[in-house]
C-alpha positions as protocol buffer text, in pm:
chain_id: "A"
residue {
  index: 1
  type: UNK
  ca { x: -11438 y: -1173 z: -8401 }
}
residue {
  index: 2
  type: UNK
  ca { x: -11220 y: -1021 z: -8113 }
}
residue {
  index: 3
  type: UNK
  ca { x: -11009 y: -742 z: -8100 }
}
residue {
  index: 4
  type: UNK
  ca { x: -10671 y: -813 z: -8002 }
}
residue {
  index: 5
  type: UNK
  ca { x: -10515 y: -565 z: -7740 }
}
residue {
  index: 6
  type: UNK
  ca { x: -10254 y: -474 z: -8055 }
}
residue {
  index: 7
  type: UNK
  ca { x: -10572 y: -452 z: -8285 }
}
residue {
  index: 8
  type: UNK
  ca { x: -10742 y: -213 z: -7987 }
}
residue {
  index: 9
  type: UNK
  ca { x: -10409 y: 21 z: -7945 }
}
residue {
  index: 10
  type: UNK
  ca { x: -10426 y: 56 z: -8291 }
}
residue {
  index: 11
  type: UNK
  ca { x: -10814 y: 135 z: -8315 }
}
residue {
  index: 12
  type: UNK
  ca { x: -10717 y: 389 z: -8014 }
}
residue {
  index: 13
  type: UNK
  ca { x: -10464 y: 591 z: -8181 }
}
residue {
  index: 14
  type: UNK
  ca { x: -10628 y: 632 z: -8519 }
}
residue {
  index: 15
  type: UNK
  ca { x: -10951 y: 742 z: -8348 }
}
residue {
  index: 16
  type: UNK
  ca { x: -10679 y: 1005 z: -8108 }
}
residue {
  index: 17
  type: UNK
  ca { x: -10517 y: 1118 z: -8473 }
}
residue {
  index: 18
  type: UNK
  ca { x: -10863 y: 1152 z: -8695 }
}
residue {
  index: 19
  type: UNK
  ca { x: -11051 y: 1332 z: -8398 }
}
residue {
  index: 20
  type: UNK
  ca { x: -10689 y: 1560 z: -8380 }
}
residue {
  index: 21
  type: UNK
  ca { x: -10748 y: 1646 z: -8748 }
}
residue {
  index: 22
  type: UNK
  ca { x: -11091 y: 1699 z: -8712 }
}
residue {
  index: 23
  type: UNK
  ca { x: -11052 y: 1941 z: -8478 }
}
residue {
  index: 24
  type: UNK
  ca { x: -10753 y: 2147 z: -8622 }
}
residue {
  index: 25
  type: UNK
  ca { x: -10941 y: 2093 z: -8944 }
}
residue {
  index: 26
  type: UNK
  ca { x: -11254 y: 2278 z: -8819 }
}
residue {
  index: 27
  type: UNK
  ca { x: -11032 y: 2570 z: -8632 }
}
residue {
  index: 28
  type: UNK
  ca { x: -10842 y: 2621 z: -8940 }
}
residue {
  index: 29
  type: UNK
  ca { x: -11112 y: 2548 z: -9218 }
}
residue {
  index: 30
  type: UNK
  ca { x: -10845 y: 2308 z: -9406 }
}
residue {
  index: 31
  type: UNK
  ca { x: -11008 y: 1991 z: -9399 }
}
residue {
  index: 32
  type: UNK
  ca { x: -10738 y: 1804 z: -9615 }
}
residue {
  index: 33
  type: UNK
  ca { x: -10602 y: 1713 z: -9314 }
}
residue {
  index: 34
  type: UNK
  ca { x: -10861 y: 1455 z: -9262 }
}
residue {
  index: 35
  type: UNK
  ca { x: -10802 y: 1305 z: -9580 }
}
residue {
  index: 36
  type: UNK
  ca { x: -10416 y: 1314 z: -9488 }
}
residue {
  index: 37
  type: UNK
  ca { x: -10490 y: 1079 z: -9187 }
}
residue {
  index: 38
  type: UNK
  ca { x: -10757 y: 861 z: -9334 }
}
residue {
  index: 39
  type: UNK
  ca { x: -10511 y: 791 z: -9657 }
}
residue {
  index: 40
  type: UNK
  ca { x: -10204 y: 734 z: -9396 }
}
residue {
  index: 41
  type: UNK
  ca { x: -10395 y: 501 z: -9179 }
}
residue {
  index: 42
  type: UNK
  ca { x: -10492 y: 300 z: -9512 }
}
residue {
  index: 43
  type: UNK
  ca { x: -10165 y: 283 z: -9610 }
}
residue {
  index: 44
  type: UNK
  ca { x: -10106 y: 130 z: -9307 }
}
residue {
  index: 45
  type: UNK
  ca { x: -10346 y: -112 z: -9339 }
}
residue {
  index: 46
  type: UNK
  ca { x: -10234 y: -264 z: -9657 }
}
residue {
  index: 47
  type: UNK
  ca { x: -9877 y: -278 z: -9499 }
}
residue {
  index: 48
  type: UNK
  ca { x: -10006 y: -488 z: -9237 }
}
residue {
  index: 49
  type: UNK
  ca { x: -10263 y: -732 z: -9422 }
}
residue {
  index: 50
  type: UNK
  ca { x: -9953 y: -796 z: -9664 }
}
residue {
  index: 51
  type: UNK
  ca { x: -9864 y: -1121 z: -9465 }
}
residue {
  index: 52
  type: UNK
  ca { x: -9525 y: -1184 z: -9671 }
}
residue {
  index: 53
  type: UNK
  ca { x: -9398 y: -818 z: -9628 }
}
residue {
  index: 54
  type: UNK
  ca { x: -9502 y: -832 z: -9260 }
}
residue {
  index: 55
  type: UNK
  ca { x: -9312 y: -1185 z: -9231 }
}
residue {
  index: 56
  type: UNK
  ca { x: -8966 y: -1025 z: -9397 }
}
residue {
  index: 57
  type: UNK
  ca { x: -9055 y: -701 z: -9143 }
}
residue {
  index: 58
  type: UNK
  ca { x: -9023 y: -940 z: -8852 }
}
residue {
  index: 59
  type: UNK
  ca { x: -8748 y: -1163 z: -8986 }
}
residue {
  index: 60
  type: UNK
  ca { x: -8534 y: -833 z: -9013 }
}
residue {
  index: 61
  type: UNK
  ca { x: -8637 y: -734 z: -8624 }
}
residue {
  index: 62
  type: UNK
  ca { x: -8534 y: -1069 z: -8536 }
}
residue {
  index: 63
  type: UNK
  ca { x: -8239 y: -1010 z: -8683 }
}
residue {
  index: 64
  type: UNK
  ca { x: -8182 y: -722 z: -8508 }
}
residue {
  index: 65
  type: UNK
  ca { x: -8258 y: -808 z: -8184 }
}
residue {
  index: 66
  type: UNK
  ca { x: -8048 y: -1088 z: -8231 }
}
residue {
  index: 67
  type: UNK
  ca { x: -7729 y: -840 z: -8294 }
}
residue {
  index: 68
  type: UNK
  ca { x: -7695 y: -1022 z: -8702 }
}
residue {
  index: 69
  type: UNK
  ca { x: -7734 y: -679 z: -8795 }
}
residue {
  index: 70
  type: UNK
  ca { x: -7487 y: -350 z: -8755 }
}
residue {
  index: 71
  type: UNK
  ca { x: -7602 y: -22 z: -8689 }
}
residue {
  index: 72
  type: UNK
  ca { x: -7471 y: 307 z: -8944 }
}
residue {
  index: 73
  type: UNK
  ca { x: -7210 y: 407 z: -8750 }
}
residue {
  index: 74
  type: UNK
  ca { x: -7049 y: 103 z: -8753 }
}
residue {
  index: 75
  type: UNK
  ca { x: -7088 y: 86 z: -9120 }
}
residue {
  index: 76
  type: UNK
  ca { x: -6961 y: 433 z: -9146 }
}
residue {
  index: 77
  type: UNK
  ca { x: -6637 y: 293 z: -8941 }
}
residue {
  index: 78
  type: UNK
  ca { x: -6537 y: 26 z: -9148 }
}
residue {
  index: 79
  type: UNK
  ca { x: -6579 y: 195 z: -9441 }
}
residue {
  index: 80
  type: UNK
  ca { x: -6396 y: 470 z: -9324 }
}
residue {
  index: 81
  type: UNK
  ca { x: -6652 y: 771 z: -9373 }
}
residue {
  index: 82
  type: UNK
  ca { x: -6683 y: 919 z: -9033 }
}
């Protein structure tokens, strides 16, 4: 198996956040924190192994990038609320 450079980033940052907690955990004696990162990064996890939710995530960039989809304030506009 090889780590993609996404897969790397990804590896990067969690390792930056959980060594952040761990630190702030052991200055402030609260170590929930590191429970607080290790659930979020789960979370994350299952977001991005669900390969149907990930699909409709990038179907709905597409469609933004490709200017199919309006923005609030234009909503707000036509609908006359701001």
């Amino acid at each position: 198996y090889t780590l993609s450079l996404h897969d790397a980033l990804r590896s990067e940052e969690l390792l930056e956040e959980l060594l952040g907690a761990i630190t702030d955990s052991a200055s402030s004696g609260n170590w929930s924190q590191i429970q607080e990162v290790i659930e979020a990064w789960e979370e994350t996890a299952e977001i991005l192994s669900d390969e149907e939710l990930m699909s409709g995530i990038r179907e709905v960039e597409g469609e933004f990038d490709d200017g199919e989809v309006i923005g609030w304030e234009q909503v707000k506009k036509k609908l006359s609320l701001g």
